[in-house]
PDB file of C-alpha atoms in Angstrom:
ATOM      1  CA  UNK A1330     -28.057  61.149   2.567  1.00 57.00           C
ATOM      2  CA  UNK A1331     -29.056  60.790  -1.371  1.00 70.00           C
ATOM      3  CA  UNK A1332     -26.993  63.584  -2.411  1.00 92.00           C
ATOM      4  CA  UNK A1333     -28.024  64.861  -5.564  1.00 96.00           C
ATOM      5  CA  UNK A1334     -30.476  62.768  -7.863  1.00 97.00           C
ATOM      6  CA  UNK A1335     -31.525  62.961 -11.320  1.00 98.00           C
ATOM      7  CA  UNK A1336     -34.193  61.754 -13.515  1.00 97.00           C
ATOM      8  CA  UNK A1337     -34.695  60.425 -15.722  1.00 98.00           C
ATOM      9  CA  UNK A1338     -31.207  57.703 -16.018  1.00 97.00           C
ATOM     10  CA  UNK A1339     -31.629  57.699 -19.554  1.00 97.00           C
ATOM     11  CA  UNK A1340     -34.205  58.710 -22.844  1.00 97.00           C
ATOM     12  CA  UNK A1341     -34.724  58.715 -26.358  1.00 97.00           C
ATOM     13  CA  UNK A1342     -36.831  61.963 -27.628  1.00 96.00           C
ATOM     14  CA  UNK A1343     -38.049  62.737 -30.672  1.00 97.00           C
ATOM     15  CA  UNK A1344     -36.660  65.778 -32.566  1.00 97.00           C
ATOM     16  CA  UNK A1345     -39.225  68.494 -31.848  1.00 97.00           C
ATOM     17  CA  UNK A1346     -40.167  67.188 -28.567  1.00 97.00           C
ATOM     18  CA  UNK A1347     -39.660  68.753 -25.247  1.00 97.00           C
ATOM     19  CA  UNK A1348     -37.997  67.270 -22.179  1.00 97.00           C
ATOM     20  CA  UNK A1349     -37.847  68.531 -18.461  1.00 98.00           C
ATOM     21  CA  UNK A1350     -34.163  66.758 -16.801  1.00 98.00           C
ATOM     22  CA  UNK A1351     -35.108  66.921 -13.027  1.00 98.00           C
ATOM     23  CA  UNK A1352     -32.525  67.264 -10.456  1.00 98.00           C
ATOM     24  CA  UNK A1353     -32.676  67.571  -6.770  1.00 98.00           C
ATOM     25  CA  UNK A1354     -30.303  67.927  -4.186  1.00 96.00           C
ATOM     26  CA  UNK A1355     -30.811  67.169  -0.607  1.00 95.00           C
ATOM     27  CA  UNK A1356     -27.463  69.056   0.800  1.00 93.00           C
ATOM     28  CA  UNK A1357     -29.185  72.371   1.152  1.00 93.00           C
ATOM     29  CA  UNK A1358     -26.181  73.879  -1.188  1.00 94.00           C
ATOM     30  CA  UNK A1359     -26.631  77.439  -2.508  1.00 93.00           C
ATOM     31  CA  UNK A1360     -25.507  77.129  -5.862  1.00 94.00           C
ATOM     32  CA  UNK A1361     -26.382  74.632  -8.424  1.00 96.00           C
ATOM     33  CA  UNK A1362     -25.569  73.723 -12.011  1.00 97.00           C
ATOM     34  CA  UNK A1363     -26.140  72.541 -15.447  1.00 98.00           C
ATOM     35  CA  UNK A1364     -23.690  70.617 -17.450  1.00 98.00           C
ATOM     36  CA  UNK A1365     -23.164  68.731 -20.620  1.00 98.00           C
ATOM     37  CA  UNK A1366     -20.613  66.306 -21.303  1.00 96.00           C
ATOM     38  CA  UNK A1367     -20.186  65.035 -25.055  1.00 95.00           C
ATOM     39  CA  UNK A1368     -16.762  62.848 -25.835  1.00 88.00           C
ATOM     40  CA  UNK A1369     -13.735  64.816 -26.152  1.00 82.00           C
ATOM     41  CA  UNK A1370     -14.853  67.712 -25.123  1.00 85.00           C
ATOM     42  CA  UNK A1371     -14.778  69.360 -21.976  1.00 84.00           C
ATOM     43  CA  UNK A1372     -17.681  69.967 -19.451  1.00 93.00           C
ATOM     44  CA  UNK A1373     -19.627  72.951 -20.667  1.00 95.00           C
ATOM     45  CA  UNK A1374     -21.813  74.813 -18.045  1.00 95.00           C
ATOM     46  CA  UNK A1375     -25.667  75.496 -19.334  1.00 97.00           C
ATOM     47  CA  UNK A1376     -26.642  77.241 -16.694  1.00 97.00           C
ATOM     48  CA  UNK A1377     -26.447  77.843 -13.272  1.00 95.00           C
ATOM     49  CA  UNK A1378     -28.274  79.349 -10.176  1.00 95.00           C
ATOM     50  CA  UNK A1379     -26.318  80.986  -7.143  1.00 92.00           C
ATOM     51  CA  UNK A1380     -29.249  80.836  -4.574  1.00 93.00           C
ATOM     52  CA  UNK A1381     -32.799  79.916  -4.900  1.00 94.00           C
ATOM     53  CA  UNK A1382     -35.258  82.490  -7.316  1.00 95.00           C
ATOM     54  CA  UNK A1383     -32.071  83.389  -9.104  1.00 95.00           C
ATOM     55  CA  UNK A1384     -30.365  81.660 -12.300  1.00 96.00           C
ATOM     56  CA  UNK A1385     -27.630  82.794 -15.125  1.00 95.00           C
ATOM     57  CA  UNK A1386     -26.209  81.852 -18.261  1.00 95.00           C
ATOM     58  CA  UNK A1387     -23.628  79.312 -19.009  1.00 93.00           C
ATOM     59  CA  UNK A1388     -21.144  78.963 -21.939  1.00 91.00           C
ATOM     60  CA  UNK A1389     -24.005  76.910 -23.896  1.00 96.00           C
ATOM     61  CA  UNK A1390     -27.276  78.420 -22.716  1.00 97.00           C
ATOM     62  CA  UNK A1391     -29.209  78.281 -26.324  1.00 97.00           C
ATOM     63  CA  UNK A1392     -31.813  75.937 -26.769  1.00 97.00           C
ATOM     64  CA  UNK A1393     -32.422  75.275 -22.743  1.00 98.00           C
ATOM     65  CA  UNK A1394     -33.965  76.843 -20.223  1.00 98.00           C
ATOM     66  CA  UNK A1395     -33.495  76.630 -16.308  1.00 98.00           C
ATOM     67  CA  UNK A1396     -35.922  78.251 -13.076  1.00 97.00           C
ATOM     68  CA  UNK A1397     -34.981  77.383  -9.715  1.00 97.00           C
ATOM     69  CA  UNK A1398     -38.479  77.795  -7.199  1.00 97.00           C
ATOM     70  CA  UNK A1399     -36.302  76.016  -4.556  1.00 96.00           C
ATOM     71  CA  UNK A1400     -33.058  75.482  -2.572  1.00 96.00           C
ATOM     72  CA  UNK A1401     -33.765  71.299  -3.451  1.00 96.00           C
ATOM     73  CA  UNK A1402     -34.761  71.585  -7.125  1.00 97.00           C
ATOM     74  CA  UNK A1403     -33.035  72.458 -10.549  1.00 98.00           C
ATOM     75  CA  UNK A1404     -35.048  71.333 -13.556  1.00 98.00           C
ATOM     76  CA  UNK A1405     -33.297  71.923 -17.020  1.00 98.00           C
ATOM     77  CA  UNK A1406     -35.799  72.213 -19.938  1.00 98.00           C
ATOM     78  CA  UNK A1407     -35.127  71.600 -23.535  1.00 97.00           C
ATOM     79  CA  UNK A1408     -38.708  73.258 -25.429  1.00 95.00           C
ATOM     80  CA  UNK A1409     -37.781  71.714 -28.520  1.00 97.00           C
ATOM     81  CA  UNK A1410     -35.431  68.835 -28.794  1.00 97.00           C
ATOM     82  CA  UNK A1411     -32.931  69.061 -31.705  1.00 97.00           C
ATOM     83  CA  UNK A1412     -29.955  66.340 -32.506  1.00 97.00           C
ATOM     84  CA  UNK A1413     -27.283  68.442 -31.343  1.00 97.00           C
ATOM     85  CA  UNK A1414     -28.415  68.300 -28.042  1.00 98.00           C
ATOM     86  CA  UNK A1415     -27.610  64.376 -27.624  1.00 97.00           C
ATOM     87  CA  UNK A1416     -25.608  64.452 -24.451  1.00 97.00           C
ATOM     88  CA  UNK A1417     -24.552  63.070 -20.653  1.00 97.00           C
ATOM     89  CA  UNK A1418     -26.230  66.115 -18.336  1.00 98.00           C
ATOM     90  CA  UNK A1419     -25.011  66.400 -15.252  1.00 98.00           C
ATOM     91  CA  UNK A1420     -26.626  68.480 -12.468  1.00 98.00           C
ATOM     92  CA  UNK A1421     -24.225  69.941  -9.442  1.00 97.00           C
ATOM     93  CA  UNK A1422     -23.853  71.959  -6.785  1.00 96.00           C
ATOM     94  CA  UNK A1423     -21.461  73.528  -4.348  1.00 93.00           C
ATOM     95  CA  UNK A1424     -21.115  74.059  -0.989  1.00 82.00           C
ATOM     96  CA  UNK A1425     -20.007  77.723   0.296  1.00 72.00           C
ATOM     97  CA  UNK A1426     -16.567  77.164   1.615  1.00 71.00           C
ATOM     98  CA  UNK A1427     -14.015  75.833  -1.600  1.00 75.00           C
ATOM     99  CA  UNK A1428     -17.643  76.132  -3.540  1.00 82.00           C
ATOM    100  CA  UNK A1429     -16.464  72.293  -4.271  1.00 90.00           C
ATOM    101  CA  UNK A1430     -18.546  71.008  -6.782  1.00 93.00           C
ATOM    102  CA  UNK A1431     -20.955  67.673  -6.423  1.00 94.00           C
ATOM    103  CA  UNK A1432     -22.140  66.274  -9.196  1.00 97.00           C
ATOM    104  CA  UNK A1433     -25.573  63.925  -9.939  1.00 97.00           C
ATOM    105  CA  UNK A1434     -25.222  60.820 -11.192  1.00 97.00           C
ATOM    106  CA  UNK A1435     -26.333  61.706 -15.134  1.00 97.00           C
ATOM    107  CA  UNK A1436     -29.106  61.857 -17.972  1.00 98.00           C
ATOM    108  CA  UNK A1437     -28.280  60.521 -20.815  1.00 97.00           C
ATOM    109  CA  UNK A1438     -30.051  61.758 -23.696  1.00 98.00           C
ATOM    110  CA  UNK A1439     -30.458  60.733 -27.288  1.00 97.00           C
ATOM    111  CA  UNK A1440     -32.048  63.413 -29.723  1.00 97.00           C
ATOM    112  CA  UNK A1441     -33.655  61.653 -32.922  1.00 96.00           C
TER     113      UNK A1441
ATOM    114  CA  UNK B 862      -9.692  82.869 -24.885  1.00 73.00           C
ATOM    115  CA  UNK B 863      -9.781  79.949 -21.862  1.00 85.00           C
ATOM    116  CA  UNK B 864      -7.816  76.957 -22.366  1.00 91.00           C
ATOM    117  CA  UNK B 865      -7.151  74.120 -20.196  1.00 95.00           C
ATOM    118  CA  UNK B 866      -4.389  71.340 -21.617  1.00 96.00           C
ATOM    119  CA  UNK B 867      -4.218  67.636 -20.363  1.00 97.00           C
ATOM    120  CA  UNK B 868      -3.079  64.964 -22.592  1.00 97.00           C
ATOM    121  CA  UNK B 869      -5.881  62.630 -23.799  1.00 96.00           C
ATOM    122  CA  UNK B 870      -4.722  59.567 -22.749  1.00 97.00           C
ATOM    123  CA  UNK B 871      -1.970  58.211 -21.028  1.00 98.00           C
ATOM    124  CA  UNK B 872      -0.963  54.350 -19.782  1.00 98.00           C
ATOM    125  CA  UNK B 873       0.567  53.242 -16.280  1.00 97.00           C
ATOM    126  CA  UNK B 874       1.432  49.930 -14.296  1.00 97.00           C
ATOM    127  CA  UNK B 875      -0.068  48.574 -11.037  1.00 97.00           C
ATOM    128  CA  UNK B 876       1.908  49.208  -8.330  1.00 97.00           C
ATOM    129  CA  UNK B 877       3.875  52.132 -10.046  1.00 98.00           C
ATOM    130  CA  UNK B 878       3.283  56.073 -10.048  1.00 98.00           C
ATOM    131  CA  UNK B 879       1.528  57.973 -12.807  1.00 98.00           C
ATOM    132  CA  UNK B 880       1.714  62.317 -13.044  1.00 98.00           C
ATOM    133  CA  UNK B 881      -1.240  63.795 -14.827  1.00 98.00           C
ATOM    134  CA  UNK B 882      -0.047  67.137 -15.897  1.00 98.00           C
ATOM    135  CA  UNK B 883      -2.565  70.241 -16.631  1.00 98.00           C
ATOM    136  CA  UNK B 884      -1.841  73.610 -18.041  1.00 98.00           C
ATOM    137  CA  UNK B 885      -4.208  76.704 -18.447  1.00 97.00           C
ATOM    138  CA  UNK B 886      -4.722  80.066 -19.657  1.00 95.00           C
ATOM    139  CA  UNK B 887      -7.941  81.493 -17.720  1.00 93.00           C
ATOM    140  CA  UNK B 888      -8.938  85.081 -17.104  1.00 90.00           C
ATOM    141  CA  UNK B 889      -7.875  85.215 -13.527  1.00 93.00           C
ATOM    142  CA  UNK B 890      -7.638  82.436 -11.140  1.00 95.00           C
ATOM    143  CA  UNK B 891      -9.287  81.087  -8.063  1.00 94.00           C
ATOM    144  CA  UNK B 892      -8.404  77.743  -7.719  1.00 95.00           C
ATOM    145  CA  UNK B 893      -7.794  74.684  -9.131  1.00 97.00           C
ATOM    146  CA  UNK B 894      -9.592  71.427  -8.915  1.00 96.00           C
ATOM    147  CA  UNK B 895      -8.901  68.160  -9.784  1.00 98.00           C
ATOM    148  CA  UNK B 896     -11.960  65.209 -10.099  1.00 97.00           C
ATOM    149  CA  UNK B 897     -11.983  61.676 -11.289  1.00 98.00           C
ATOM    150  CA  UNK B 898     -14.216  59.942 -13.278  1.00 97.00           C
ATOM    151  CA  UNK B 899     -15.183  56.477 -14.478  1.00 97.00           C
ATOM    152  CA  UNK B 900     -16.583  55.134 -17.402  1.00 94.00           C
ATOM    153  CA  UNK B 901     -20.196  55.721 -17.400  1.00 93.00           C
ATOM    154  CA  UNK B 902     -20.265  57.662 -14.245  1.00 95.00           C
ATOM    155  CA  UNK B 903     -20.005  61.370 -12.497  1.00 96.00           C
ATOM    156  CA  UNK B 904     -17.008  62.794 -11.931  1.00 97.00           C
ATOM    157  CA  UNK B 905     -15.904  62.833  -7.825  1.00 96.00           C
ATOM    158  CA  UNK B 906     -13.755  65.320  -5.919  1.00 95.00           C
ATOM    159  CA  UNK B 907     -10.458  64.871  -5.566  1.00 96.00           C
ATOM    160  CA  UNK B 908      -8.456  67.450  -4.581  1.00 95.00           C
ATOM    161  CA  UNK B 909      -8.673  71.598  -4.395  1.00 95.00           C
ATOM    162  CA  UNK B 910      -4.935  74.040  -5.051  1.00 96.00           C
ATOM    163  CA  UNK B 911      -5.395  77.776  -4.188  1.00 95.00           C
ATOM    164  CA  UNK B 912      -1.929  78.394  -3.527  1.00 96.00           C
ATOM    165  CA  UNK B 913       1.091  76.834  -4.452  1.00 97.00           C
ATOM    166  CA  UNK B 914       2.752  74.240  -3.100  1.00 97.00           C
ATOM    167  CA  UNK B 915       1.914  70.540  -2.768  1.00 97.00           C
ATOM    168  CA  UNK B 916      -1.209  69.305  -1.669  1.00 94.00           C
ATOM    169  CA  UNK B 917      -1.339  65.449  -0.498  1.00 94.00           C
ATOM    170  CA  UNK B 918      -3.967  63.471  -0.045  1.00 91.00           C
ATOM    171  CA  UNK B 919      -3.375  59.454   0.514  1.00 94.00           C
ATOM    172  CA  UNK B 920      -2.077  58.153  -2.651  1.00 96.00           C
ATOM    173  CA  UNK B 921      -3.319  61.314  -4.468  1.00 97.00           C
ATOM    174  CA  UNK B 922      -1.190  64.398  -3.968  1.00 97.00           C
ATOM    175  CA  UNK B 923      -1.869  67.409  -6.206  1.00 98.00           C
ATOM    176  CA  UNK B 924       0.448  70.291  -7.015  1.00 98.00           C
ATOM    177  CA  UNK B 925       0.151  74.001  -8.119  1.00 98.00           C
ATOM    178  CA  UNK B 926       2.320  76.818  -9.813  1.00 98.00           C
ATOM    179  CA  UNK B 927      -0.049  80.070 -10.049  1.00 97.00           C
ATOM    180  CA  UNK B 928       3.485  81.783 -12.459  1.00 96.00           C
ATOM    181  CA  UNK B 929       3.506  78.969 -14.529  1.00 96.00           C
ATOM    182  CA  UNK B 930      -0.138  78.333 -14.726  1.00 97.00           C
ATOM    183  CA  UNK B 931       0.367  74.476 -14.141  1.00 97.00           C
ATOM    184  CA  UNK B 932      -0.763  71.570 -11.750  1.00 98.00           C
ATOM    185  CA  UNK B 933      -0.368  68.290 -11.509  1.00 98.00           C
ATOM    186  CA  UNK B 934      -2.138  65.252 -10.087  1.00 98.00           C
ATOM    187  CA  UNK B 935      -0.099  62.432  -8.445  1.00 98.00           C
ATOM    188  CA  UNK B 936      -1.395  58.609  -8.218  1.00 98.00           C
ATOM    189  CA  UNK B 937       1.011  56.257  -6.400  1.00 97.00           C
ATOM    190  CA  UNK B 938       0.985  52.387  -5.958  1.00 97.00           C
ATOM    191  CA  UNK B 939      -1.714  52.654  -8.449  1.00 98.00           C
ATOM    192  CA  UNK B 940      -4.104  50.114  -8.309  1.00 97.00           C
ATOM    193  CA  UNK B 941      -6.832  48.905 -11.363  1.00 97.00           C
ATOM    194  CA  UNK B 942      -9.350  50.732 -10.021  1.00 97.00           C
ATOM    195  CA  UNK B 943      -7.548  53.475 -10.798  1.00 98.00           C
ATOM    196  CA  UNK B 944      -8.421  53.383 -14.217  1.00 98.00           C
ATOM    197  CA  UNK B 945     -10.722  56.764 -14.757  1.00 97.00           C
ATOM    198  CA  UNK B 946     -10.732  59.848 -16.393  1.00 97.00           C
ATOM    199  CA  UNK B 947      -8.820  62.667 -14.391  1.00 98.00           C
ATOM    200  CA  UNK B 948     -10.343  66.382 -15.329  1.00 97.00           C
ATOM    201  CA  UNK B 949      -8.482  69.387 -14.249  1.00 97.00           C
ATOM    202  CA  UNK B 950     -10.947  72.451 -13.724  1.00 96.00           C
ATOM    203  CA  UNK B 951      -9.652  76.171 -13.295  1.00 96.00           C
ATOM    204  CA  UNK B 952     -11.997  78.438 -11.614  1.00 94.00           C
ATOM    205  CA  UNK B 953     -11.655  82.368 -13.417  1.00 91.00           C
ATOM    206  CA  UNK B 954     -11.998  85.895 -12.395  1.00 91.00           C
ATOM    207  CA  UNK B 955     -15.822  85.259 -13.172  1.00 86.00           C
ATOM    208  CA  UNK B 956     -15.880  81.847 -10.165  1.00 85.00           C
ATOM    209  CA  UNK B 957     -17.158  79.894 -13.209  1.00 87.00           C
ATOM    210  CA  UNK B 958     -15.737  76.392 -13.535  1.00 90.00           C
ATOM    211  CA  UNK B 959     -13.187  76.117 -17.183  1.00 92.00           C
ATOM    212  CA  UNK B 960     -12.565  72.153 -17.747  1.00 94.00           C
ATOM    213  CA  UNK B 961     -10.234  70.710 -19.182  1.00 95.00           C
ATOM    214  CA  UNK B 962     -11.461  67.719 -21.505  1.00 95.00           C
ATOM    215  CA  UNK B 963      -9.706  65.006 -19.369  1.00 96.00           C
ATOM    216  CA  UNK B 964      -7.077  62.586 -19.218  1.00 97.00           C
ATOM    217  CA  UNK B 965      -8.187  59.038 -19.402  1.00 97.00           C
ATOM    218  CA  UNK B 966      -5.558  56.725 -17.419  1.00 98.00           C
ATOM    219  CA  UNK B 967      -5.435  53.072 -18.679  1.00 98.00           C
ATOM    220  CA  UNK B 968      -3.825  50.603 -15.790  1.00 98.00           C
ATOM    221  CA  UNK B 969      -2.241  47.541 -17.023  1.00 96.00           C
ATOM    222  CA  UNK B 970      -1.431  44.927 -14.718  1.00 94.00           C
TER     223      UNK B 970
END
């Protein structure tokens, strides 16, 4: 079982650009999430979808937008890339018992 | 507003025990979770408090005081590969996930 994947590991974007972080998850879990992680801080929740056709705001929604078509699939888009968003984003989701969460193994992103 | 606490960094011995201590302010509480985390990696499950008492798990146990609004995670006979970031996360009256910024453990032999 893969668990939850990401893609890409790792990229460099322009200022300006846009980016699609894909994430799938292959443990049929209801709810799935968007983090980022920058040093010394905290993980800080995007967004976030409780079942599939449904998604909500996070603590740093601005600049990023979310749709979820699919139990399997959460793709995070950024429409137009600024510095500030340089980051580790991890994808997640939880099961419906302790709603544990499982994280993907990370995008690391560099805004120029 | 939501605060978790963990110190930033703290330093232990192979072989010896280590407490990771975690305090929070949240608007409610239901539950309390503790994950690790490597260098370069995601952070893993560890351990899940809903009520308090002690919960143990191997070498890990973790422990929970609703009144107090503290926990703490418990490594013994630590072992290098031990050596990870431990993040305490509080979930509120809203079920969203507050986390703490972590507590990186450095093992020494």
């Amino acid at each position: 079982t893969a668990g939850i994947t990401q893609a890409p590991t790792s990229q460099i974007l322009a200022a300006g650009r846009s980016m699609t972080l894909r994430c799938t998850q292959d443990m049929r879990h209801n709810a799935m999430y968007w983090y980022r992680q920058d040093l010394g801080l905290g993980l800080r929740l995007i967004h976030y979808s409780n079942t599939a056709g449904t998604t909500g705001k996070g603590e740093v929604p601005d600049g990023y937008s979310v749709s979820r078509a699919n139990t399997d699939d959460f793709p995070l888009t950024l429409a137009s890339a600024v510095p500030s968003q340089t980051s580790v984003y991890f994808c997640a989701s939880s099961d419906g018992g302790t709603d544990t969460q499982y994280f993907g193994p990370g995008t690391r992103l560099t805004v120029l | 507003g939501q605060n978790i606490d963990q110190p930033t960094e703290m330093t232990a011995t192979e072989g010896a025990i280590v407490q990771i201590n975690c305090t929070y302010q949240t608007s409610g509480f239901n539950g309390l979770f503790w994950y690790q985390q490597h260098a370069g990696e995601a952070p893993t499950f560890l351990s899940y408090n809903v009520l308090d008492g002690l919960e143990e798990k191997g070498r890990f146990s973790s422990f929970l005081s609703r009144s107090k609004g503290y926990s703490y995670l418990l490594l013994k006979e630590l072992q290098m590969k031990d050596s990870a970031s431990y993040l305490c996360a509080v979930r509120d009256q809203d079920y969203q996930l507050i986390w703490g910024a972590g507590t990186k453990l450095i093992i020494k032999p």
